[in-house]
Amino acid sequence: MEIKAGFAGSVGNTPLIRLEGLSAETGCEILGKAEFMNPGGSVKDRAALWMVVDHEQSGALKPGGIVVEGTAGNTGIGLAHVCNARGYGCVIFMPDTQSREKVELLRTLGAEVRLFPAVPYANPENYQHQAGRYAASLPNAVWANQFDNLANRRAHEETTGPEIWRQTDGRVDAFVAAVGTGGTLAGVGRYLKSRRKDVEIVLADPMGSALFNWVKHGRAEMSPGPSITEGIGNSRVTQNLAGAEIDDAVQVTDQEMVHMVYRLLREEGWFFGSSTGINLCAAVATARRLGPGHTIVSILCDTGAKYQSRLFNGEFLAAKGLRTD
Ligand code: PMP
C-alpha cells in the first residue's frame, strides 16, 4: 500500500506535524497538517481534484474540455496540474495584485493566465465573474467555481477531516484555519463536529477581511486593512462557508504573521507562506485561551517559495513597515 496511483492518488494523506517550539511554549500540542506536501504544493490540490472529478461525473466536462477558474493562485496551480494529468486545458483569471511567482508558475505549468485589475466582488468586472462568463461562452468548458462549488468543501469533509481524526486518534480539541473559499474550514469542521460535537472550530482572519466580524457579530463587515497575505480573507460568506458551525474567530495582524513565519524559519527550519503564519498565530491564541494540555490542529497551507518577492523580500516588508525580528 506504499505506492500511490499517479497525480490524483498522490493528493492528500499528508503528515500531521508537531510544531515543537509552539507546543513547548503553550503546553499544548500544536499540530500542522502538512498540505504543502501535496503534489502541487498546497492545500488547494484537494479542492482542484474534487471539483474536476465533480464536473466529469456530472457530464459537464468531457474529454479535451477546458477548465476555467478565478483564483488568487493556489487553486489555479492545483487545477493546472490536474488538467495536465487528465487531458484538459486550463484558463486562469486572476487579480493583478498577486505575487509574480504564482503567475510565472501557472504559465510554466501550461495554464493560460489572464490578469485583471482587482475590483470588489460586487463589480461585474471582478475576476471571478469574468471567469464564469468566459466558461459559459465556450462550448466544452466548465467554471470550477471554487467559492460556491460545494465539491471544494466535500474534498475536506471526505479526506482532510477524517485524516486529522485518525492521525490524532480523535484527540483534537480545536481546529483553526484561515478562510479563502472556506472549503478547508467548513469541510474539516463538518467532519470533526460529526465525530465529536465539542471540537472547537476557529476561523483565523487577516486584516481587511469581513469574516472576523461575521463570526463575532453576525455581520460580514470589513475590518481595517489591507493585508499582505494572499489567498485568504473574504468580503463575503461563500456557499462553502455558509451554515458552517464556527465557535470562534481570531484576528491576526500582518506584523504578528511576519514574526511567526520568520521565527519558524530561523528557529525551526520551516519555510511557510503567509496564510500558514496567520493560522499558527491563531492556533497559539487558541491554545492560550484553552490552556495547557489541549490539542490544536491547523493547516500548513503552502511553503514560502511563492512569496520570495513579498513576504521574503526585506525591501518590500520595510516599505510596508513590517519587521522580521
Ligand atoms: N492558504 C492559501 C495559501 C490559499 O491559497 C488558500 C486558498 N485560496 C487558503 C489558505 C484558504 O483555503 P480555503 O479556500 O479552503 O478557505
mmCIF file of C-alpha atoms and ligand atoms in Angstrom:
data_model
loop_
_atom_site.group_PDB
_atom_site.id
_atom_site.type_symbol
_atom_site.label_atom_id
_atom_site.label_comp_id
_atom_site.label_asym_id
_atom_site.label_seq_id
_atom_site.Cartn_x
_atom_site.Cartn_y
_atom_site.Cartn_z
ATOM 1 C CA MET A 1 0.000 0.000 0.000
ATOM 2 C CA GLU A 2 3.044 2.279 -0.111
ATOM 3 C CA ILE A 3 2.636 3.012 -3.843
ATOM 4 C CA LYS A 4 0.346 5.911 -4.814
ATOM 5 C CA ALA A 5 -1.572 5.936 -8.094
ATOM 6 C CA GLY A 6 -0.270 8.843 -10.176
ATOM 7 C CA PHE A 7 -1.037 12.503 -9.550
ATOM 8 C CA ALA A 8 -4.597 12.066 -8.296
ATOM 9 C CA GLY A 9 -3.532 9.267 -5.964
ATOM 10 C CA SER A 10 -0.815 11.491 -4.501
ATOM 11 C CA VAL A 11 -3.205 14.232 -3.356
ATOM 12 C CA GLY A 12 -3.968 14.139 0.357
ATOM 13 C CA ASN A 13 -2.837 11.753 3.108
ATOM 14 C CA THR A 14 -0.380 14.401 4.259
ATOM 15 C CA PRO A 15 1.593 14.070 7.520
ATOM 16 C CA LEU A 16 0.479 15.775 10.733
ATOM 17 C CA ILE A 17 3.460 17.607 12.211
ATOM 18 C CA ARG A 18 4.039 18.822 15.780
ATOM 19 C CA LEU A 19 5.373 22.381 15.839
ATOM 20 C CA GLU A 20 7.878 21.838 18.623
ATOM 21 C CA GLY A 21 8.550 25.387 19.799
ATOM 22 C CA LEU A 22 4.918 26.489 19.727
ATOM 23 C CA SER A 23 3.855 23.319 21.552
ATOM 24 C CA ALA A 24 6.519 23.754 24.252
ATOM 25 C CA GLU A 25 5.664 27.384 24.937
ATOM 26 C CA THR A 26 1.891 26.837 25.161
ATOM 27 C CA GLY A 27 1.892 23.417 26.876
ATOM 28 C CA CYS A 28 -0.474 22.269 24.130
ATOM 29 C CA GLU A 29 0.028 20.017 21.145
ATOM 30 C CA ILE A 30 0.145 22.449 18.217
ATOM 31 C CA LEU A 31 -0.147 20.235 15.146
ATOM 32 C CA GLY A 32 0.043 21.274 11.493
ATOM 33 C CA LYS A 33 -1.415 19.322 8.597
ATOM 34 C CA ALA A 34 1.379 19.362 6.006
ATOM 35 C CA GLU A 35 -0.690 20.411 2.999
ATOM 36 C CA PHE A 36 2.425 21.914 1.401
ATOM 37 C CA MET A 37 3.417 18.289 0.739
ATOM 38 C CA ASN A 38 0.593 17.793 -1.755
ATOM 39 C CA PRO A 39 2.000 17.214 -5.283
ATOM 40 C CA GLY A 40 1.003 20.702 -6.495
ATOM 41 C CA GLY A 41 2.364 22.229 -3.289
ATOM 42 C CA SER A 42 -0.718 23.464 -1.441
ATOM 43 C CA VAL A 43 -3.946 22.749 0.406
ATOM 44 C CA LYS A 44 -5.833 23.603 -2.806
ATOM 45 C CA ASP A 45 -4.811 20.414 -4.650
ATOM 46 C CA ARG A 46 -7.608 18.569 -2.869
ATOM 47 C CA ALA A 47 -10.278 21.070 -3.945
ATOM 48 C CA ALA A 48 -8.912 21.209 -7.512
ATOM 49 C CA LEU A 49 -9.111 17.432 -7.893
ATOM 50 C CA TRP A 50 -12.563 17.171 -6.332
ATOM 51 C CA MET A 51 -14.018 19.968 -8.498
ATOM 52 C CA VAL A 52 -12.656 18.483 -11.740
ATOM 53 C CA VAL A 53 -13.927 14.992 -10.851
ATOM 54 C CA ASP A 54 -17.290 16.513 -9.879
ATOM 55 C CA HIS A 55 -17.600 18.222 -13.282
ATOM 56 C CA GLU A 56 -16.597 14.953 -15.010
ATOM 57 C CA GLN A 57 -19.186 12.981 -13.086
ATOM 58 C CA SER A 58 -21.964 15.491 -13.826
ATOM 59 C CA GLY A 59 -21.126 15.137 -17.539
ATOM 60 C CA ALA A 60 -20.332 18.849 -17.910
ATOM 61 C CA LEU A 61 -16.615 18.228 -18.535
ATOM 62 C CA LYS A 62 -15.890 15.972 -21.490
ATOM 63 C CA PRO A 63 -12.578 14.674 -22.880
ATOM 64 C CA GLY A 64 -10.430 17.511 -24.212
ATOM 65 C CA GLY A 65 -12.509 20.145 -22.401
ATOM 66 C CA ILE A 66 -11.329 23.333 -20.696
ATOM 67 C CA VAL A 67 -11.421 24.189 -17.003
ATOM 68 C CA VAL A 68 -11.756 27.916 -16.257
ATOM 69 C CA GLU A 69 -11.263 29.415 -12.803
ATOM 70 C CA GLY A 70 -10.937 32.695 -10.972
ATOM 71 C CA THR A 71 -8.213 32.187 -8.378
ATOM 72 C CA ALA A 72 -5.607 34.017 -6.364
ATOM 73 C CA GLY A 73 -3.155 31.303 -7.335
ATOM 74 C CA ASN A 74 -3.041 28.026 -5.476
ATOM 75 C CA THR A 75 -6.327 26.682 -6.828
ATOM 76 C CA GLY A 76 -5.077 27.535 -10.310
ATOM 77 C CA ILE A 77 -1.805 25.726 -9.667
ATOM 78 C CA GLY A 78 -3.697 22.641 -8.446
ATOM 79 C CA LEU A 79 -6.050 22.830 -11.439
ATOM 80 C CA ALA A 80 -3.174 23.221 -13.908
ATOM 81 C CA HIS A 81 -1.612 20.005 -12.581
ATOM 82 C CA VAL A 82 -4.915 18.104 -12.534
ATOM 83 C CA CYS A 83 -5.829 19.320 -16.036
ATOM 84 C CA ASN A 84 -2.467 18.186 -17.435
ATOM 85 C CA ALA A 85 -2.887 14.809 -15.749
ATOM 86 C CA ARG A 86 -6.386 14.344 -17.206
ATOM 87 C CA GLY A 87 -6.015 15.952 -20.652
ATOM 88 C CA TYR A 88 -7.888 19.249 -20.159
ATOM 89 C CA GLY A 89 -6.988 22.834 -20.988
ATOM 90 C CA CYS A 90 -6.782 25.316 -18.086
ATOM 91 C CA VAL A 91 -7.537 29.057 -18.168
ATOM 92 C CA ILE A 92 -6.933 31.076 -15.000
ATOM 93 C CA PHE A 93 -8.429 34.526 -14.278
ATOM 94 C CA MET A 94 -6.512 36.309 -11.545
ATOM 95 C CA PRO A 95 -6.371 39.734 -9.855
ATOM 96 C CA ASP A 96 -3.151 41.584 -10.779
ATOM 97 C CA THR A 97 -2.235 42.047 -7.103
ATOM 98 C CA GLN A 98 -0.879 38.523 -6.687
ATOM 99 C CA SER A 99 2.773 37.505 -6.477
ATOM 100 C CA ARG A 100 4.749 37.271 -9.704
ATOM 101 C CA GLU A 101 5.972 33.806 -8.716
ATOM 102 C CA LYS A 102 2.454 32.388 -8.824
ATOM 103 C CA VAL A 103 1.731 33.856 -12.277
ATOM 104 C CA GLU A 104 5.016 32.542 -13.679
ATOM 105 C CA LEU A 105 4.478 29.123 -12.161
ATOM 106 C CA LEU A 106 0.983 28.867 -13.653
ATOM 107 C CA ARG A 107 2.323 29.708 -17.102
ATOM 108 C CA THR A 108 5.168 27.195 -16.707
ATOM 109 C CA LEU A 109 2.601 24.541 -15.852
ATOM 110 C CA GLY A 110 0.816 25.285 -19.121
ATOM 111 C CA ALA A 111 -2.178 27.292 -17.910
ATOM 112 C CA GLU A 112 -3.319 30.363 -19.809
ATOM 113 C CA VAL A 113 -3.294 33.232 -17.283
ATOM 114 C CA ARG A 114 -5.444 36.350 -17.676
ATOM 115 C CA LEU A 115 -4.779 39.185 -15.226
ATOM 116 C CA PHE A 116 -7.402 41.770 -14.269
ATOM 117 C CA PRO A 117 -7.405 44.836 -12.033
ATOM 118 C CA ALA A 118 -8.539 43.931 -8.511
ATOM 119 C CA VAL A 119 -12.097 45.249 -8.107
ATOM 120 C CA PRO A 120 -14.691 44.330 -5.456
ATOM 121 C CA TYR A 121 -16.832 41.220 -5.889
ATOM 122 C CA ALA A 122 -19.923 43.407 -6.402
ATOM 123 C CA ASN A 123 -18.356 44.790 -9.599
ATOM 124 C CA PRO A 124 -19.245 42.657 -12.679
ATOM 125 C CA GLU A 125 -15.620 43.071 -13.839
ATOM 126 C CA ASN A 126 -14.344 41.177 -10.770
ATOM 127 C CA TYR A 127 -12.117 38.271 -11.889
ATOM 128 C CA GLN A 128 -14.496 35.644 -10.550
ATOM 129 C CA HIS A 129 -17.463 36.889 -12.612
ATOM 130 C CA GLN A 130 -15.220 37.206 -15.658
ATOM 131 C CA ALA A 131 -14.165 33.553 -15.269
ATOM 132 C CA GLY A 132 -17.787 32.408 -15.057
ATOM 133 C CA ARG A 133 -18.819 34.410 -18.132
ATOM 134 C CA TYR A 134 -15.838 33.158 -20.133
ATOM 135 C CA ALA A 135 -16.563 29.483 -19.320
ATOM 136 C CA ALA A 136 -20.218 29.973 -20.313
ATOM 137 C CA SER A 137 -19.138 31.435 -23.669
ATOM 138 C CA LEU A 138 -17.156 28.310 -24.681
ATOM 139 C CA PRO A 139 -18.720 25.055 -25.950
ATOM 140 C CA ASN A 140 -16.778 22.474 -23.883
ATOM 141 C CA ALA A 141 -15.686 24.390 -20.801
ATOM 142 C CA VAL A 142 -16.604 24.402 -17.124
ATOM 143 C CA TRP A 143 -16.177 27.034 -14.444
ATOM 144 C CA ALA A 144 -14.584 25.298 -11.437
ATOM 145 C CA ASN A 145 -16.184 27.980 -9.212
ATOM 146 C CA GLN A 146 -14.245 27.169 -6.041
ATOM 147 C CA PHE A 147 -16.015 29.765 -3.890
ATOM 148 C CA ASP A 148 -19.508 28.361 -4.333
ATOM 149 C CA ASN A 149 -18.910 24.830 -5.672
ATOM 150 C CA LEU A 150 -19.501 22.505 -2.727
ATOM 151 C CA ALA A 151 -17.175 19.845 -4.195
ATOM 152 C CA ASN A 152 -14.426 22.037 -2.688
ATOM 153 C CA ARG A 153 -15.777 21.643 0.851
ATOM 154 C CA ARG A 154 -16.545 17.969 0.241
ATOM 155 C CA ALA A 155 -12.868 17.275 -0.522
ATOM 156 C CA HIS A 156 -12.039 18.310 3.035
ATOM 157 C CA GLU A 157 -15.062 16.654 4.627
ATOM 158 C CA GLU A 158 -14.183 13.363 2.912
ATOM 159 C CA THR A 159 -10.384 13.460 3.277
ATOM 160 C CA THR A 160 -8.703 16.168 5.392
ATOM 161 C CA GLY A 161 -11.169 15.850 8.287
ATOM 162 C CA PRO A 162 -11.033 12.041 8.526
ATOM 163 C CA GLU A 163 -7.224 12.112 8.201
ATOM 164 C CA ILE A 164 -6.945 14.545 11.146
ATOM 165 C CA TRP A 165 -9.322 12.433 13.231
ATOM 166 C CA ARG A 166 -7.333 9.276 12.504
ATOM 167 C CA GLN A 167 -3.926 10.903 12.990
ATOM 168 C CA THR A 168 -4.888 12.289 16.413
ATOM 169 C CA ASP A 169 -6.849 9.181 17.497
ATOM 170 C CA GLY A 170 -9.800 11.522 17.894
ATOM 171 C CA ARG A 171 -7.916 13.645 20.432
ATOM 172 C CA VAL A 172 -8.412 17.012 18.777
ATOM 173 C CA ASP A 173 -9.795 19.891 20.859
ATOM 174 C CA ALA A 174 -9.734 22.660 18.268
ATOM 175 C CA PHE A 175 -9.263 23.084 14.538
ATOM 176 C CA VAL A 176 -8.029 26.502 13.390
ATOM 177 C CA ALA A 177 -7.818 27.746 9.794
ATOM 178 C CA ALA A 178 -7.966 30.886 7.722
ATOM 179 C CA VAL A 179 -10.620 31.109 5.025
ATOM 180 C CA GLY A 180 -10.348 31.966 1.363
ATOM 181 C CA THR A 181 -13.250 30.000 -0.056
ATOM 182 C CA GLY A 182 -13.960 28.360 3.310
ATOM 183 C CA GLY A 183 -13.686 24.856 1.836
ATOM 184 C CA THR A 184 -10.992 23.800 4.300
ATOM 185 C CA LEU A 185 -12.505 25.238 7.496
ATOM 186 C CA ALA A 186 -16.097 24.274 6.729
ATOM 187 C CA GLY A 187 -15.273 20.824 5.320
ATOM 188 C CA VAL A 188 -12.929 19.778 8.133
ATOM 189 C CA GLY A 189 -15.336 21.373 10.630
ATOM 190 C CA ARG A 190 -18.304 19.363 9.348
ATOM 191 C CA TYR A 191 -16.412 16.086 9.683
ATOM 192 C CA LEU A 192 -14.918 16.775 13.119
ATOM 193 C CA LYS A 193 -18.247 18.025 14.523
ATOM 194 C CA SER A 194 -19.921 14.849 13.200
ATOM 195 C CA ARG A 195 -17.469 12.796 15.292
ATOM 196 C CA ARG A 196 -17.455 14.986 18.400
ATOM 197 C CA LYS A 197 -19.752 17.966 18.792
ATOM 198 C CA ASP A 198 -17.468 19.869 21.175
ATOM 199 C CA VAL A 199 -14.430 20.077 18.884
ATOM 200 C CA GLU A 200 -13.941 23.836 18.563
ATOM 201 C CA ILE A 201 -13.806 25.257 15.057
ATOM 202 C CA VAL A 202 -11.895 28.562 14.928
ATOM 203 C CA LEU A 203 -11.635 30.935 11.958
ATOM 204 C CA ALA A 204 -8.287 32.736 11.608
ATOM 205 C CA ASP A 205 -8.689 36.026 9.774
ATOM 206 C CA PRO A 206 -6.187 38.525 8.359
ATOM 207 C CA MET A 207 -6.930 42.259 8.490
ATOM 208 C CA GLY A 208 -9.005 43.667 5.628
ATOM 209 C CA SER A 209 -11.461 40.750 5.680
ATOM 210 C CA ALA A 210 -15.112 40.642 6.731
ATOM 211 C CA LEU A 211 -15.113 37.172 8.265
ATOM 212 C CA PHE A 212 -13.929 38.003 11.798
ATOM 213 C CA ASN A 213 -16.898 40.346 12.229
ATOM 214 C CA TRP A 214 -19.213 37.771 10.639
ATOM 215 C CA VAL A 215 -18.262 35.127 13.226
ATOM 216 C CA LYS A 216 -18.118 37.515 16.203
ATOM 217 C CA HIS A 217 -21.057 39.812 15.444
ATOM 218 C CA GLY A 218 -23.068 38.114 12.685
ATOM 219 C CA ARG A 219 -22.362 40.847 10.146
ATOM 220 C CA ALA A 220 -19.855 40.437 7.289
ATOM 221 C CA GLU A 221 -18.303 43.905 7.739
ATOM 222 C CA MET A 222 -14.753 44.553 6.550
ATOM 223 C CA SER A 223 -12.080 45.098 9.185
ATOM 224 C CA PRO A 224 -9.430 47.756 8.523
ATOM 225 C CA GLY A 225 -6.831 46.556 6.011
ATOM 226 C CA PRO A 226 -5.069 45.941 3.831
ATOM 227 C CA SER A 227 -3.007 42.800 4.443
ATOM 228 C CA ILE A 228 -0.026 41.372 2.553
ATOM 229 C CA THR A 229 -1.427 37.861 2.961
ATOM 230 C CA GLU A 230 -2.551 36.074 -0.207
ATOM 231 C CA GLY A 231 -5.357 33.605 -0.786
ATOM 232 C CA ILE A 232 -7.191 34.259 2.489
ATOM 233 C CA GLY A 233 -9.758 36.651 3.881
ATOM 234 C CA ASN A 234 -13.015 37.431 2.104
ATOM 235 C CA SER A 235 -15.567 40.219 1.830
ATOM 236 C CA ARG A 236 -18.456 37.794 1.634
ATOM 237 C CA VAL A 237 -19.759 34.491 3.018
ATOM 238 C CA THR A 238 -19.380 31.933 0.215
ATOM 239 C CA GLN A 239 -21.646 28.923 -0.330
ATOM 240 C CA ASN A 240 -18.834 26.732 1.006
ATOM 241 C CA LEU A 241 -18.769 28.723 4.245
ATOM 242 C CA ALA A 242 -22.498 29.394 4.656
ATOM 243 C CA GLY A 243 -24.053 27.457 7.514
ATOM 244 C CA ALA A 244 -20.689 26.336 8.928
ATOM 245 C CA GLU A 245 -20.636 25.797 12.693
ATOM 246 C CA ILE A 246 -17.833 28.111 13.809
ATOM 247 C CA ASP A 247 -17.170 28.615 17.515
ATOM 248 C CA ASP A 248 -14.698 31.482 17.495
ATOM 249 C CA ALA A 249 -12.596 33.767 15.321
ATOM 250 C CA VAL A 250 -9.116 35.211 15.849
ATOM 251 C CA GLN A 251 -7.886 38.281 14.007
ATOM 252 C CA VAL A 252 -4.154 38.314 13.211
ATOM 253 C CA THR A 253 -2.148 41.341 12.066
ATOM 254 C CA ASP A 254 0.476 41.193 9.334
ATOM 255 C CA GLN A 255 3.166 42.031 11.899
ATOM 256 C CA GLU A 256 2.210 39.046 14.056
ATOM 257 C CA MET A 257 2.150 36.832 10.944
ATOM 258 C CA VAL A 258 5.573 38.027 9.711
ATOM 259 C CA HIS A 259 7.067 37.471 13.163
ATOM 260 C CA MET A 260 5.684 33.908 13.255
ATOM 261 C CA VAL A 261 6.884 32.968 9.755
ATOM 262 C CA TYR A 262 10.429 34.299 10.344
ATOM 263 C CA ARG A 263 10.672 32.765 13.788
ATOM 264 C CA LEU A 264 9.748 29.332 12.423
ATOM 265 C CA LEU A 265 12.255 29.792 9.588
ATOM 266 C CA ARG A 266 15.131 30.844 11.837
ATOM 267 C CA GLU A 267 14.462 28.648 14.858
ATOM 268 C CA GLU A 268 12.808 25.523 13.484
ATOM 269 C CA GLY A 269 13.786 25.263 9.826
ATOM 270 C CA TRP A 270 10.304 25.776 8.364
ATOM 271 C CA PHE A 271 9.664 27.910 5.267
ATOM 272 C CA PHE A 272 5.959 28.719 5.256
ATOM 273 C CA GLY A 273 3.727 31.145 3.350
ATOM 274 C CA SER A 274 1.651 33.927 4.880
ATOM 275 C CA SER A 275 -1.603 32.021 5.387
ATOM 276 C CA THR A 276 0.276 29.411 7.414
ATOM 277 C CA GLY A 277 1.644 32.260 9.555
ATOM 278 C CA ILE A 278 -1.895 33.538 10.172
ATOM 279 C CA ASN A 279 -3.054 30.004 11.007
ATOM 280 C CA LEU A 280 -0.278 29.380 13.523
ATOM 281 C CA CYS A 281 -0.726 32.755 15.269
ATOM 282 C CA ALA A 282 -4.413 31.914 15.692
ATOM 283 C CA ALA A 283 -3.558 28.370 16.831
ATOM 284 C CA VAL A 284 -1.301 29.798 19.562
ATOM 285 C CA ALA A 285 -4.011 32.287 20.614
ATOM 286 C CA THR A 286 -6.497 29.409 20.826
ATOM 287 C CA ALA A 287 -4.029 27.303 22.849
ATOM 288 C CA ARG A 288 -3.573 30.179 25.309
ATOM 289 C CA ARG A 289 -7.340 30.604 25.678
ATOM 290 C CA LEU A 290 -7.952 26.859 26.234
ATOM 291 C CA GLY A 291 -4.899 26.412 28.495
ATOM 292 C CA PRO A 292 -2.210 23.683 28.626
ATOM 293 C CA GLY A 293 -3.000 20.074 27.770
ATOM 294 C CA HIS A 294 -5.110 20.663 24.661
ATOM 295 C CA THR A 295 -4.525 19.549 21.091
ATOM 296 C CA ILE A 296 -4.897 22.238 18.427
ATOM 297 C CA VAL A 297 -4.731 21.289 14.745
ATOM 298 C CA SER A 298 -4.156 23.781 11.948
ATOM 299 C CA ILE A 299 -3.125 23.818 8.298
ATOM 300 C CA LEU A 300 0.370 24.304 6.854
ATOM 301 C CA CYS A 301 -1.071 25.603 3.564
ATOM 302 C CA ASP A 302 1.999 26.109 1.368
ATOM 303 C CA THR A 303 5.706 26.956 1.551
ATOM 304 C CA GLY A 304 7.346 30.370 1.288
ATOM 305 C CA ALA A 305 8.726 29.684 -2.196
ATOM 306 C CA LYS A 306 5.884 31.512 -3.964
ATOM 307 C CA TYR A 307 6.342 34.606 -1.804
ATOM 308 C CA GLN A 308 10.016 35.456 -2.350
ATOM 309 C CA SER A 309 9.216 38.847 -3.847
ATOM 310 C CA ARG A 310 6.924 39.923 -0.991
ATOM 311 C CA LEU A 311 6.954 38.126 2.364
ATOM 312 C CA PHE A 312 10.622 37.153 1.935
ATOM 313 C CA ASN A 313 11.802 40.447 0.447
ATOM 314 C CA GLY A 314 13.301 42.828 3.025
ATOM 315 C CA GLU A 315 12.642 45.940 0.928
ATOM 316 C CA PHE A 316 9.010 45.014 0.397
ATOM 317 C CA LEU A 317 8.495 44.432 4.117
ATOM 318 C CA ALA A 318 10.280 47.655 5.066
ATOM 319 C CA ALA A 319 8.055 49.630 2.679
ATOM 320 C CA LYS A 320 5.043 48.162 4.499
ATOM 321 C CA GLY A 321 6.561 48.980 7.897
ATOM 322 C CA LEU A 322 6.861 45.298 8.820
ATOM 323 C CA ARG A 323 9.738 43.979 10.968
ATOM 324 C CA THR A 324 11.107 40.453 10.819
ATOM 325 C CA ASP A 325 12.571 40.347 14.370
HETATM 326 N N1 PMP B 1 -3.864 29.423 2.138
HETATM 327 C C1 PMP B 1 -3.530 29.631 0.862
HETATM 328 C C2 PMP B 1 -2.094 29.892 0.544
HETATM 329 C C3 PMP B 1 -4.509 29.604 -0.144
HETATM 330 O O1 PMP B 1 -4.169 29.799 -1.431
HETATM 331 C C4 PMP B 1 -5.856 29.370 0.224
HETATM 332 C C5 PMP B 1 -6.941 29.322 -0.807
HETATM 333 N N2 PMP B 1 -7.111 30.440 -1.595
HETATM 334 C C6 PMP B 1 -6.170 29.196 1.583
HETATM 335 C C7 PMP B 1 -5.139 29.209 2.511
HETATM 336 C C8 PMP B 1 -7.591 29.050 2.066
HETATM 337 O O2 PMP B 1 -8.208 27.831 1.781
HETATM 338 P P1 PMP B 1 -9.762 27.731 1.505
HETATM 339 O O3 PMP B 1 -10.016 28.262 0.115
HETATM 340 O O4 PMP B 1 -10.058 26.269 1.610
HETATM 341 O O5 PMP B 1 -10.509 28.537 2.507
#
